[in-house]
Coordinates of C-alpha atoms in Angstrom, one line a residue:
Chain A
M1 CA 211.5 -170.5 23.0
S2 CA 214.1 -169.3 25.3
S3 CA 213.1 -168.5 28.8
T4 CA 215.2 -165.3 28.9
Y5 CA 213.2 -164.0 25.9
L6 CA 210.0 -164.7 27.7
A7 CA 211.2 -163.2 30.9
R8 CA 212.3 -160.0 29.2
R9 CA 209.1 -159.8 27.2
I10 CA 207.1 -160.1 30.3
F11 CA 209.2 -157.5 32.0
T12 CA 208.5 -154.9 29.3
L13 CA 204.9 -155.9 29.4
A14 CA 204.9 -155.2 33.1
T15 CA 206.5 -151.7 32.7
T16 CA 204.0 -150.9 29.9
L17 CA 201.0 -152.0 32.0
I18 CA 202.3 -149.9 35.0
V19 CA 202.6 -146.8 32.8
V20 CA 199.2 -147.4 31.4
A21 CA 197.7 -147.7 34.9
M22 CA 199.5 -144.6 36.1
A23 CA 198.5 -142.6 33.0
T24 CA 194.9 -143.6 33.5
F25 CA 195.1 -142.6 37.2
L26 CA 196.9 -139.4 36.5
A27 CA 194.6 -138.3 33.7
F28 CA 191.7 -138.0 36.1
E29 CA 193.9 -136.2 38.7
V30 CA 194.3 -133.3 36.4
I31 CA 190.7 -132.5 35.9
P32 CA 190.3 -128.8 36.5
G33 CA 188.1 -127.9 39.4
D34 CA 186.3 -130.4 41.6
P35 CA 185.5 -133.7 39.8
V36 CA 182.5 -134.4 42.1
L37 CA 181.0 -131.0 41.3
T38 CA 181.8 -131.6 37.6
M39 CA 179.9 -134.9 37.7
L40 CA 177.0 -133.9 39.8
G41 CA 176.7 -130.2 39.0
P42 CA 176.9 -127.4 41.4
D43 CA 173.3 -127.6 42.5
A44 CA 173.5 -131.2 43.7
D45 CA 172.3 -132.3 47.2
P46 CA 175.2 -131.7 49.7
A47 CA 174.6 -135.1 51.2
L48 CA 175.0 -136.7 47.8
I49 CA 178.2 -134.7 47.2
A50 CA 179.6 -135.8 50.6
A51 CA 178.7 -139.4 49.8
M52 CA 180.4 -139.3 46.5
R53 CA 183.5 -137.7 48.0
E54 CA 183.6 -140.5 50.4
E55 CA 183.1 -143.1 47.7
L56 CA 185.8 -141.6 45.3
G57 CA 188.2 -140.7 48.1
T58 CA 188.7 -137.2 46.7
E59 CA 189.5 -135.9 50.2
L60 CA 192.4 -138.3 50.6
P61 CA 195.9 -137.1 49.8
P62 CA 197.0 -138.1 46.3
A63 CA 199.4 -140.8 47.5
A64 CA 196.6 -142.5 49.4
R65 CA 194.3 -142.3 46.4
L66 CA 197.0 -143.8 44.2
A67 CA 197.4 -146.7 46.7
R68 CA 193.7 -147.2 46.8
W69 CA 193.5 -147.2 43.0
T70 CA 196.5 -149.6 42.7
R71 CA 195.0 -152.0 45.2
G72 CA 191.7 -151.9 43.3
V73 CA 193.3 -152.6 40.0
L74 CA 195.3 -155.5 41.4
T75 CA 192.3 -157.1 43.0
G76 CA 190.0 -156.5 40.0
D77 CA 188.0 -153.9 41.8
L78 CA 187.6 -151.0 39.4
G79 CA 185.2 -149.0 41.5
T80 CA 181.6 -148.2 41.1
S81 CA 179.9 -146.5 38.1
I82 CA 178.1 -143.4 39.1
R83 CA 175.5 -143.6 36.4
Y84 CA 174.7 -147.3 36.8
A85 CA 175.4 -147.5 40.5
R86 CA 177.0 -150.9 39.9
P87 CA 180.5 -152.2 40.1
V88 CA 182.5 -151.3 36.9
S89 CA 183.8 -154.9 36.6
A90 CA 180.3 -156.3 36.7
L91 CA 179.2 -153.8 33.9
I92 CA 182.2 -154.8 31.8
L93 CA 181.5 -158.5 32.4
D94 CA 177.9 -158.1 31.2
R95 CA 178.9 -156.5 27.9
V96 CA 182.3 -158.0 27.0
A97 CA 180.7 -160.8 24.9
V98 CA 179.2 -158.4 22.5
S99 CA 182.4 -156.6 21.7
L100 CA 184.4 -159.7 21.8
S101 CA 182.2 -161.4 19.1
I102 CA 182.4 -158.5 16.8
A103 CA 186.1 -158.1 17.3
L104 CA 186.8 -161.9 16.7
L105 CA 184.6 -162.1 13.7
A106 CA 186.1 -159.0 12.1
M107 CA 189.7 -160.2 12.9
G108 CA 188.8 -163.6 11.4
A109 CA 187.5 -162.0 8.3
V110 CA 190.6 -159.9 7.9
V111 CA 192.9 -163.0 8.2
V112 CA 190.8 -165.2 6.0
I113 CA 190.3 -162.7 3.2
A114 CA 193.3 -160.4 3.3
V115 CA 196.2 -162.8 3.6
P116 CA 195.3 -165.0 0.7
L117 CA 194.2 -162.0 -1.4
G118 CA 197.6 -160.4 -0.7
I119 CA 199.4 -163.5 -1.8
V120 CA 197.4 -163.9 -5.0
L121 CA 197.9 -160.2 -5.8
A122 CA 201.7 -160.5 -5.2
V123 CA 202.0 -163.5 -7.5
R124 CA 199.8 -162.5 -10.3
R125 CA 201.3 -159.1 -11.0
S126 CA 200.8 -157.4 -14.4
H127 CA 201.7 -154.0 -15.7
W128 CA 198.1 -152.8 -16.2
S129 CA 196.7 -154.1 -12.9
E130 CA 199.2 -152.3 -10.7
P131 CA 197.6 -148.9 -10.6
V132 CA 194.1 -150.4 -10.2
I133 CA 195.2 -152.5 -7.1
S134 CA 197.1 -149.6 -5.7
A135 CA 194.1 -147.2 -6.0
T136 CA 191.6 -149.8 -4.7
I137 CA 193.8 -150.5 -1.6
Q138 CA 194.3 -146.8 -0.8
V139 CA 190.6 -146.0 -1.3
G140 CA 189.7 -149.0 0.9
M141 CA 192.0 -147.7 3.7
A142 CA 190.4 -144.3 3.6
I143 CA 186.8 -145.3 4.0
P144 CA 185.4 -144.6 7.5
S145 CA 183.9 -147.9 8.9
F146 CA 180.9 -146.2 10.4
W147 CA 179.9 -144.7 7.1
L148 CA 180.2 -148.2 5.6
G149 CA 178.0 -149.5 8.5
I150 CA 175.3 -147.0 7.8
I151 CA 175.3 -147.9 4.1
L152 CA 175.4 -151.7 4.9
I153 CA 172.4 -151.3 7.2
S154 CA 170.4 -149.4 4.6
V155 CA 171.1 -151.9 1.8
F156 CA 171.2 -155.3 3.6
S157 CA 168.9 -154.7 6.5
L158 CA 166.4 -152.1 5.4
S159 CA 166.1 -152.8 1.7
L160 CA 166.9 -156.5 1.5
G161 CA 165.9 -157.6 5.0
L162 CA 168.8 -160.1 5.2
F163 CA 170.1 -158.9 8.6
P164 CA 168.7 -157.2 11.7
T165 CA 169.0 -153.4 11.7
G166 CA 170.7 -153.5 15.0
G167 CA 170.7 -155.0 18.5
Y168 CA 172.6 -158.0 19.8
V169 CA 171.3 -161.6 20.1
P170 CA 173.2 -163.4 22.8
F171 CA 174.9 -166.7 22.1
E172 CA 172.4 -168.6 24.4
A173 CA 169.5 -167.5 22.1
G174 CA 170.9 -169.4 19.1
I175 CA 174.3 -169.3 17.6
A176 CA 173.2 -168.5 14.0
A177 CA 171.0 -165.5 15.1
S178 CA 173.8 -164.4 17.3
I179 CA 176.3 -164.4 14.5
R180 CA 173.8 -162.7 12.2
S181 CA 173.5 -159.9 14.6
V182 CA 177.2 -159.1 14.5
T183 CA 177.9 -159.9 10.8
L184 CA 177.3 -156.4 9.3
P185 CA 179.2 -154.5 12.0
S186 CA 182.2 -156.9 11.6
I187 CA 182.1 -156.5 7.9
A188 CA 182.1 -152.7 8.3
I189 CA 185.1 -152.8 10.6
A190 CA 186.9 -155.4 8.5
I191 CA 186.9 -153.7 5.0
P192 CA 189.3 -150.9 5.7
L193 CA 191.6 -153.3 7.6
I194 CA 191.5 -155.9 4.8
A195 CA 192.9 -153.1 2.6
V196 CA 195.8 -152.6 5.1
V197 CA 196.6 -156.2 5.5
V198 CA 196.4 -157.0 1.7
R199 CA 198.9 -154.2 1.2
Y200 CA 201.3 -155.5 3.8
T201 CA 201.0 -159.2 2.7
R202 CA 201.5 -158.2 -0.9
N203 CA 204.5 -156.0 -0.2
S204 CA 206.0 -158.5 2.1
M205 CA 205.7 -161.3 -0.6
I206 CA 207.1 -159.0 -3.4
D207 CA 210.0 -158.0 -1.1
Q208 CA 211.0 -161.6 -0.8
F209 CA 211.0 -162.3 -4.5
S210 CA 214.1 -160.2 -5.0
H211 CA 216.1 -162.3 -2.5
D212 CA 218.9 -164.6 -3.7
Y213 CA 217.4 -167.7 -2.1
V214 CA 214.4 -167.4 -4.4
R215 CA 216.7 -167.4 -7.5
T216 CA 218.7 -170.2 -6.0
A217 CA 215.5 -172.3 -5.4
F218 CA 214.4 -171.6 -9.0
S219 CA 217.7 -172.5 -10.5
K220 CA 217.7 -175.8 -8.6
G221 CA 214.6 -176.6 -10.6
F222 CA 212.0 -176.4 -7.9
P223 CA 208.5 -175.8 -9.2
V224 CA 207.0 -172.4 -8.8
R225 CA 204.4 -173.7 -6.3
H226 CA 207.1 -175.2 -4.1
V227 CA 209.2 -172.0 -4.1
L228 CA 206.2 -169.9 -3.3
Y229 CA 204.7 -171.9 -0.5
R230 CA 207.8 -173.5 1.1
H231 CA 210.3 -170.6 0.8
V232 CA 208.7 -167.2 0.1
L233 CA 205.6 -167.6 2.1
R234 CA 207.5 -168.7 5.2
N235 CA 209.7 -165.6 5.1
A236 CA 206.9 -163.3 4.1
S237 CA 204.6 -164.4 7.0
L238 CA 206.7 -162.6 9.6
P239 CA 205.8 -159.0 8.8
V240 CA 202.2 -160.2 8.2
I241 CA 202.1 -161.5 11.8
T242 CA 203.3 -158.1 13.1
V243 CA 200.7 -156.2 11.1
L244 CA 197.9 -158.6 12.3
G245 CA 199.0 -157.7 15.9
M246 CA 199.0 -154.0 15.1
I247 CA 195.5 -154.0 13.5
F248 CA 193.9 -155.6 16.6
A249 CA 194.0 -152.2 18.3
N250 CA 192.2 -150.8 15.1
V251 CA 189.6 -153.6 15.4
V252 CA 189.0 -152.7 19.0
V253 CA 188.6 -149.0 18.2
G254 CA 186.4 -149.9 15.3
T255 CA 184.0 -151.8 17.6
I256 CA 183.6 -148.7 19.7
I257 CA 182.2 -146.6 16.8
I258 CA 180.4 -149.4 15.1
E259 CA 178.4 -150.4 18.2
Q260 CA 176.9 -147.0 18.1
V261 CA 175.8 -147.5 14.4
F262 CA 174.2 -150.8 15.1
A263 CA 173.0 -150.1 18.7
L264 CA 175.0 -153.0 20.0
P265 CA 175.3 -152.9 23.9
G266 CA 179.0 -153.7 24.1
L267 CA 181.9 -152.0 25.8
G268 CA 182.1 -149.3 23.1
L269 CA 178.6 -148.1 23.7
L270 CA 179.2 -148.3 27.4
L271 CA 182.4 -146.1 27.0
V272 CA 180.6 -143.6 24.9
T273 CA 177.7 -143.4 27.4
A274 CA 180.3 -143.0 30.2
V275 CA 182.1 -140.2 28.4
S276 CA 178.8 -138.3 27.7
A277 CA 177.7 -138.8 31.3
R278 CA 181.2 -137.9 32.7
D279 CA 181.1 -141.1 34.7
F280 CA 184.8 -141.0 35.6
P281 CA 185.1 -144.3 37.5
L282 CA 183.5 -146.1 34.6
I283 CA 185.7 -144.4 32.0
Q284 CA 188.8 -145.1 34.0
G285 CA 187.9 -148.8 34.4
L286 CA 186.9 -149.3 30.8
V287 CA 190.0 -147.5 29.4
L288 CA 192.2 -149.7 31.7
Y289 CA 190.5 -152.9 30.8
I290 CA 190.5 -152.3 27.0
T291 CA 194.1 -151.2 27.0
F292 CA 195.3 -154.1 29.1
F293 CA 193.4 -156.5 26.8
V294 CA 195.1 -155.0 23.7
T295 CA 198.5 -155.1 25.3
L296 CA 198.1 -158.7 26.2
F297 CA 197.1 -159.6 22.7
N298 CA 200.2 -157.9 21.4
L299 CA 202.3 -160.0 23.8
L300 CA 200.7 -163.2 22.4
V301 CA 201.5 -162.0 18.9
D302 CA 205.1 -161.3 19.8
I303 CA 205.4 -164.8 21.2
A304 CA 203.8 -166.3 18.1
Y305 CA 206.4 -164.3 16.1
H306 CA 209.2 -165.7 18.2
V307 CA 207.9 -169.3 17.7
V308 CA 207.7 -168.9 13.9
D309 CA 211.2 -167.3 13.9
P310 CA 213.4 -168.0 16.9
R311 CA 216.1 -165.8 15.5
V312 CA 214.0 -162.8 16.4
E313 CA 215.2 -161.2 19.6
L314 CA 213.6 -158.6 21.7
T315 CA 214.7 -155.2 20.6
Chain B
M1 CA 209.2 -142.5 -13.2
R2 CA 205.7 -141.6 -14.2
R3 CA 204.1 -144.0 -11.8
R4 CA 206.3 -143.0 -8.9
N5 CA 205.0 -139.5 -8.7
S6 CA 201.4 -140.2 -9.5
N7 CA 200.6 -140.7 -5.8
L8 CA 202.0 -137.4 -4.9
V9 CA 200.3 -135.6 -7.8
I10 CA 196.9 -137.1 -7.2
G11 CA 197.1 -136.7 -3.5
L12 CA 198.1 -133.0 -3.7
S13 CA 195.4 -132.3 -6.2
I14 CA 192.7 -133.9 -4.0
V15 CA 193.8 -132.0 -0.9
G16 CA 194.3 -128.9 -3.0
L17 CA 190.7 -129.1 -4.4
L18 CA 189.3 -129.6 -1.0
A19 CA 191.3 -126.8 0.5
L20 CA 190.0 -124.5 -2.4
M21 CA 186.4 -125.6 -1.6
T22 CA 187.0 -124.7 2.0
L23 CA 188.5 -121.4 1.2
V24 CA 185.6 -120.5 -1.1
S25 CA 183.3 -121.4 1.8
L26 CA 184.8 -118.5 3.8
V27 CA 183.3 -116.0 1.4
Y28 CA 180.6 -117.9 -0.5
T29 CA 178.3 -120.9 -0.1
P30 CA 175.4 -121.5 -2.4
H31 CA 173.0 -121.3 0.5
D32 CA 173.1 -120.2 4.2
I33 CA 174.3 -123.4 6.0
N34 CA 171.6 -123.1 8.6
E35 CA 168.8 -121.9 6.4
M36 CA 165.9 -124.5 6.6
H37 CA 164.0 -124.8 3.3
R38 CA 161.0 -126.7 5.0
E39 CA 159.2 -127.4 1.7
H40 CA 162.4 -129.0 0.2
R41 CA 163.3 -131.6 2.8
F42 CA 165.2 -134.8 1.6
E43 CA 165.6 -133.6 -1.9
G44 CA 167.9 -135.1 -4.5
P45 CA 170.5 -133.0 -6.4
S46 CA 169.1 -130.2 -8.4
A47 CA 170.2 -127.0 -10.0
R48 CA 169.2 -125.2 -6.8
F49 CA 170.6 -127.7 -4.3
W50 CA 173.7 -129.4 -5.9
L51 CA 173.9 -132.3 -3.4
G52 CA 170.2 -132.3 -2.4
T53 CA 168.9 -131.3 1.1
D54 CA 168.9 -132.8 4.6
N55 CA 166.2 -133.7 7.1
F56 CA 165.6 -130.0 7.9
G57 CA 165.8 -128.9 4.2
R58 CA 169.2 -127.4 4.6
D59 CA 171.6 -127.4 1.5
V60 CA 173.9 -130.4 1.8
F61 CA 176.6 -129.0 -0.5
S62 CA 176.9 -125.8 1.5
R63 CA 177.2 -127.8 4.7
V64 CA 179.8 -130.1 3.2
M65 CA 181.8 -127.0 2.1
H66 CA 181.6 -125.5 5.5
G67 CA 182.5 -128.9 7.1
G68 CA 185.9 -128.7 5.2
R69 CA 186.8 -125.9 7.6
T70 CA 186.2 -128.1 10.6
A71 CA 188.2 -130.9 9.0
F72 CA 191.2 -128.7 8.1
F73 CA 191.2 -126.9 11.4
V74 CA 191.0 -130.1 13.5
G75 CA 193.5 -131.9 11.2
S76 CA 196.2 -129.1 11.2
T77 CA 195.8 -128.3 14.8
A78 CA 196.2 -131.9 15.8
V79 CA 199.1 -132.5 13.6
A80 CA 200.8 -129.3 14.8
I81 CA 200.3 -130.5 18.4
G82 CA 201.6 -133.9 17.6
L83 CA 204.6 -132.7 15.6
V84 CA 205.7 -130.1 18.1
A85 CA 205.3 -132.2 21.2
G86 CA 206.5 -135.5 19.5
T87 CA 209.6 -133.8 18.0
M88 CA 210.6 -132.2 21.2
I89 CA 210.1 -135.4 23.3
G90 CA 211.8 -137.7 20.7
G91 CA 214.6 -135.2 20.0
I92 CA 215.4 -134.7 23.6
A93 CA 215.3 -138.4 24.4
G94 CA 217.4 -139.3 21.5
Y95 CA 220.0 -136.6 22.0
A96 CA 220.3 -136.9 25.7
G97 CA 220.4 -140.7 25.8
S98 CA 221.0 -142.7 29.0
W99 CA 218.3 -142.7 31.6
I100 CA 216.4 -139.7 30.2
D101 CA 216.0 -141.6 27.0
E102 CA 214.9 -144.7 28.9
V103 CA 212.3 -143.0 31.0
F104 CA 210.9 -140.9 28.1
M105 CA 210.6 -143.9 25.8
R106 CA 209.1 -146.2 28.5
V107 CA 206.4 -143.6 29.0
M108 CA 205.8 -143.3 25.2
D109 CA 205.6 -147.0 25.0
G110 CA 203.0 -147.0 27.7
L111 CA 201.0 -144.2 25.9
L112 CA 201.3 -146.1 22.6
A113 CA 199.6 -149.0 24.3
F114 CA 196.4 -147.0 24.4
P115 CA 194.4 -147.6 21.2
G116 CA 194.3 -144.1 19.7
L117 CA 190.6 -143.3 20.0
I118 CA 190.5 -144.6 23.6
M119 CA 193.1 -142.0 24.6
A120 CA 191.1 -139.3 22.6
L121 CA 187.9 -140.3 24.4
M122 CA 189.7 -140.1 27.8
V123 CA 191.0 -136.5 26.9
I124 CA 187.5 -135.5 25.9
A125 CA 186.0 -136.9 29.1
I126 CA 188.3 -134.7 31.0
A127 CA 188.4 -131.6 28.8
G128 CA 184.8 -131.8 27.4
P129 CA 183.7 -132.0 23.8
G130 CA 184.1 -129.2 21.3
T131 CA 186.2 -128.3 18.3
F132 CA 189.5 -127.4 19.9
N133 CA 189.3 -130.1 22.5
T134 CA 188.8 -132.6 19.7
A135 CA 191.9 -131.3 18.0
L136 CA 193.8 -131.5 21.3
A137 CA 192.7 -135.1 22.0
I138 CA 193.6 -136.2 18.5
G139 CA 196.9 -134.4 18.7
I140 CA 197.9 -136.1 21.9
M141 CA 197.0 -139.4 20.3
S142 CA 199.7 -139.0 17.7
V143 CA 202.5 -137.8 20.0
P144 CA 204.0 -141.3 20.9
T145 CA 204.3 -142.4 17.3
I146 CA 205.9 -139.1 16.1
S147 CA 208.3 -139.0 19.1
R148 CA 209.5 -142.4 18.2
I149 CA 210.1 -141.3 14.6
A150 CA 211.9 -138.2 15.7
R151 CA 214.1 -140.1 18.2
S152 CA 215.2 -142.7 15.7
G153 CA 216.1 -139.9 13.2
V154 CA 218.1 -138.1 15.9
L155 CA 219.9 -141.3 16.9
Q156 CA 220.8 -141.9 13.2
F157 CA 222.5 -138.5 12.9
K158 CA 223.8 -137.9 16.4
S159 CA 227.1 -139.7 15.9
M160 CA 227.7 -138.3 12.4
D161 CA 230.8 -136.1 11.8
F162 CA 228.9 -132.9 11.1
V163 CA 227.1 -133.1 14.5
Q164 CA 230.4 -134.0 16.3
A165 CA 232.1 -131.0 14.6
A166 CA 229.3 -128.7 15.7
R167 CA 229.5 -130.0 19.2
T168 CA 233.3 -129.6 19.3
I169 CA 233.1 -125.9 18.4
G170 CA 230.7 -125.5 21.2
V171 CA 227.3 -125.2 19.6
R172 CA 224.6 -125.6 22.3
P173 CA 222.6 -128.9 22.2
A174 CA 219.3 -127.2 21.4
A175 CA 220.9 -125.4 18.4
I176 CA 222.4 -128.7 17.2
L177 CA 219.0 -130.4 17.4
V178 CA 217.1 -127.6 15.6
R179 CA 219.8 -126.4 13.1
H180 CA 221.7 -129.5 12.3
I181 CA 219.6 -132.6 13.0
L182 CA 216.0 -131.4 12.4
P183 CA 216.5 -130.6 8.7
N184 CA 217.6 -134.2 8.1
V185 CA 214.6 -135.8 9.6
V186 CA 212.1 -133.3 8.0
S187 CA 211.1 -135.9 5.3
S188 CA 210.2 -138.6 7.7
L189 CA 208.2 -136.1 9.8
V190 CA 206.4 -134.9 6.6
I191 CA 205.4 -138.6 6.0
A192 CA 204.4 -139.1 9.6
G193 CA 202.5 -135.8 9.6
S194 CA 200.4 -136.6 6.5
V195 CA 199.6 -140.0 7.9
A196 CA 198.6 -138.3 11.2
F197 CA 196.5 -135.8 9.3
A198 CA 194.6 -138.6 7.6
A199 CA 194.1 -140.3 11.0
A200 CA 193.0 -137.0 12.5
I201 CA 190.3 -136.6 9.9
L202 CA 189.0 -140.1 10.5
S203 CA 189.1 -139.6 14.3
E204 CA 187.4 -136.3 14.1
A205 CA 184.7 -137.8 12.0
G206 CA 184.3 -140.7 14.3
L207 CA 184.2 -138.6 17.5
S208 CA 181.7 -136.2 16.0
Y209 CA 179.6 -139.1 14.7
L210 CA 179.6 -140.3 18.4
G211 CA 178.4 -136.9 19.5
L212 CA 181.5 -136.3 21.4
G213 CA 183.6 -134.3 19.0
V214 CA 182.6 -131.1 17.2
Q215 CA 179.3 -129.7 18.6
P216 CA 176.4 -128.2 16.7
P217 CA 175.8 -125.7 15.1
T218 CA 179.4 -126.1 13.7
P219 CA 179.0 -128.4 10.6
S220 CA 181.3 -131.4 10.6
W221 CA 181.2 -134.3 8.2
G222 CA 181.1 -136.9 11.0
R223 CA 178.2 -135.0 12.7
M224 CA 176.4 -134.8 9.4
L225 CA 176.6 -138.6 9.2
R226 CA 175.1 -138.9 12.7
E227 CA 172.2 -136.8 11.6
A228 CA 171.9 -138.6 8.2
Q229 CA 171.7 -142.1 9.7
G230 CA 168.3 -143.6 9.3
H231 CA 167.5 -141.4 6.3
F232 CA 169.5 -143.3 3.7
L233 CA 166.7 -144.8 1.8
R234 CA 164.7 -141.6 1.7
S235 CA 167.7 -139.5 0.6
P236 CA 170.9 -141.3 -0.2
W237 CA 172.8 -138.1 -1.1
F238 CA 172.5 -136.7 2.4
T239 CA 174.4 -139.8 3.7
L240 CA 176.7 -140.2 0.7
A241 CA 178.0 -136.6 0.4
P242 CA 179.7 -136.3 3.8
G243 CA 181.1 -139.8 3.7
F244 CA 182.6 -139.2 0.3
A245 CA 184.2 -135.9 1.6
I246 CA 185.8 -137.8 4.5
T247 CA 187.1 -140.6 2.3
L248 CA 188.5 -138.2 -0.3
M249 CA 190.3 -136.1 2.3
V250 CA 191.8 -139.2 4.0
L251 CA 192.7 -140.7 0.6
G252 CA 194.5 -137.4 -0.4
F253 CA 196.7 -137.4 2.7
Y254 CA 197.4 -141.1 2.4
M255 CA 198.5 -140.6 -1.2
I256 CA 200.7 -137.6 -0.2
S257 CA 202.5 -139.7 2.4
N258 CA 202.9 -142.6 0.0
G259 CA 204.1 -140.2 -2.7
V260 CA 206.7 -138.6 -0.5
R261 CA 207.9 -142.0 0.7
D262 CA 208.2 -143.2 -3.0
A263 CA 210.1 -140.0 -4.0
L264 CA 212.6 -140.5 -1.2
D265 CA 213.0 -144.3 -1.1
V266 CA 213.9 -145.6 -4.5
R267 CA 214.0 -149.3 -3.4
G268 CA 210.7 -149.2 -1.5
H269 CA 207.6 -150.8 -2.7
H270 CA 204.9 -148.5 -3.4
L271 CA 201.2 -148.7 -3.6

């Protein structure tokens, strides 16, 4: 990998992160009225109001507030949650394991199921199966994951008793039980995304079939298997890597809603609670944290892409 | 040929039927949506309650019909916001070029980095929940994507002869954008718009399910699922009906977008 590629990629990453941080800061600057009164209500104790103004720095000029916020972001100090009266970074650290295990399990399921399925469905094409596959994929993409979650709980937890109905079992309390506690939510998030990735993988493979190099390989007498796995798959894998990077954001968004369905105390449930309580420092910190995380993941995907195909340059 | 149009035909039929159901709900629903038939709670489908009743004995079918209004209102408002703002930003950036383009697009890249729902939640935290704010939040969510599509369309046509000709005879930039370039990018905007509509329905349902979107007493399919959760075994219809409604509506708009894409792109693979 060329170092200029990496340098340029990291430069765009830096500008993106700066815009993200600025947008998160500015979004909470435009709140109509007094944010402290919005949070505490007009009848709050004046001493409490004064203390919070001090804490949030609402009396400072905007430039000083921006400097304070930037300094905080750079040093990992995301402020203090009003509802929980604890540092935002500590709250995030407490809950990140829950969301991360759901997201990783869901992402793993998508890769393991969708990519091979997409390949098989591209290779074994037949006239009659085409509309069936097409319809199934489109329906799969349209199903809301939280609805699936509600149905999965009802069937697999309440009726069959195979999984817990909700709640998180930490890793330290046993790996099997921990995985069991996040299995259904991961499946619920994964199913619509499996449809998306099957579609991309399949289209990407079919796209490659029409290229000259495939005909050349066949006419040289290579067996089908060889052409498929050595030639087609290698070229078809590039768009698949891109789409896997893209759906990571969907997985993250999926965890936010699914944590509510299964009462899992992760970042999503924390964010929903923060929005309901209008706990602005907590919302700001969570939004920034989650968005940074997704952006960094996308950088890794881009680098992986570059490793697989060094021809790809930054656009 | 037959297969190519089936997406569009089925998609338009689904959305058309849902629109019809919603229009009918303006003048007629089988029952009052808030009327509680206390002796008929958690009932299955019957001649009197077509899709059964909910935990308060309200008619699920009437509420699903009425929920269509919320879905169409939030969907179309959000798409309108996204299309107007996105086309303006993308159009100006693409047409102006140079540093304006650079600044606009860096900002859009930054906004695109926010996972959609996260940005919507941030807007709702600031503006508060409610039907219009939900539409606003979801609309803002789609602006970066639509502005990119509009920009690439403008870039594609900017250097073409007919645009150069218009510029030479002194047509103002705004008029060139609206009268000469916009008609050429309408098809990609239609595709983007129907994908955004599908995404808006899913987001509205998700936000309302979380209790942060449409507020009671307005019926919303997502909100109905929130109320139905935990009652599935007692009354599956109450949970299934709103979920089916969401899925059908999203499916309809996906199929429309795929159908339009197929109709325009002969080579493209279709689903």
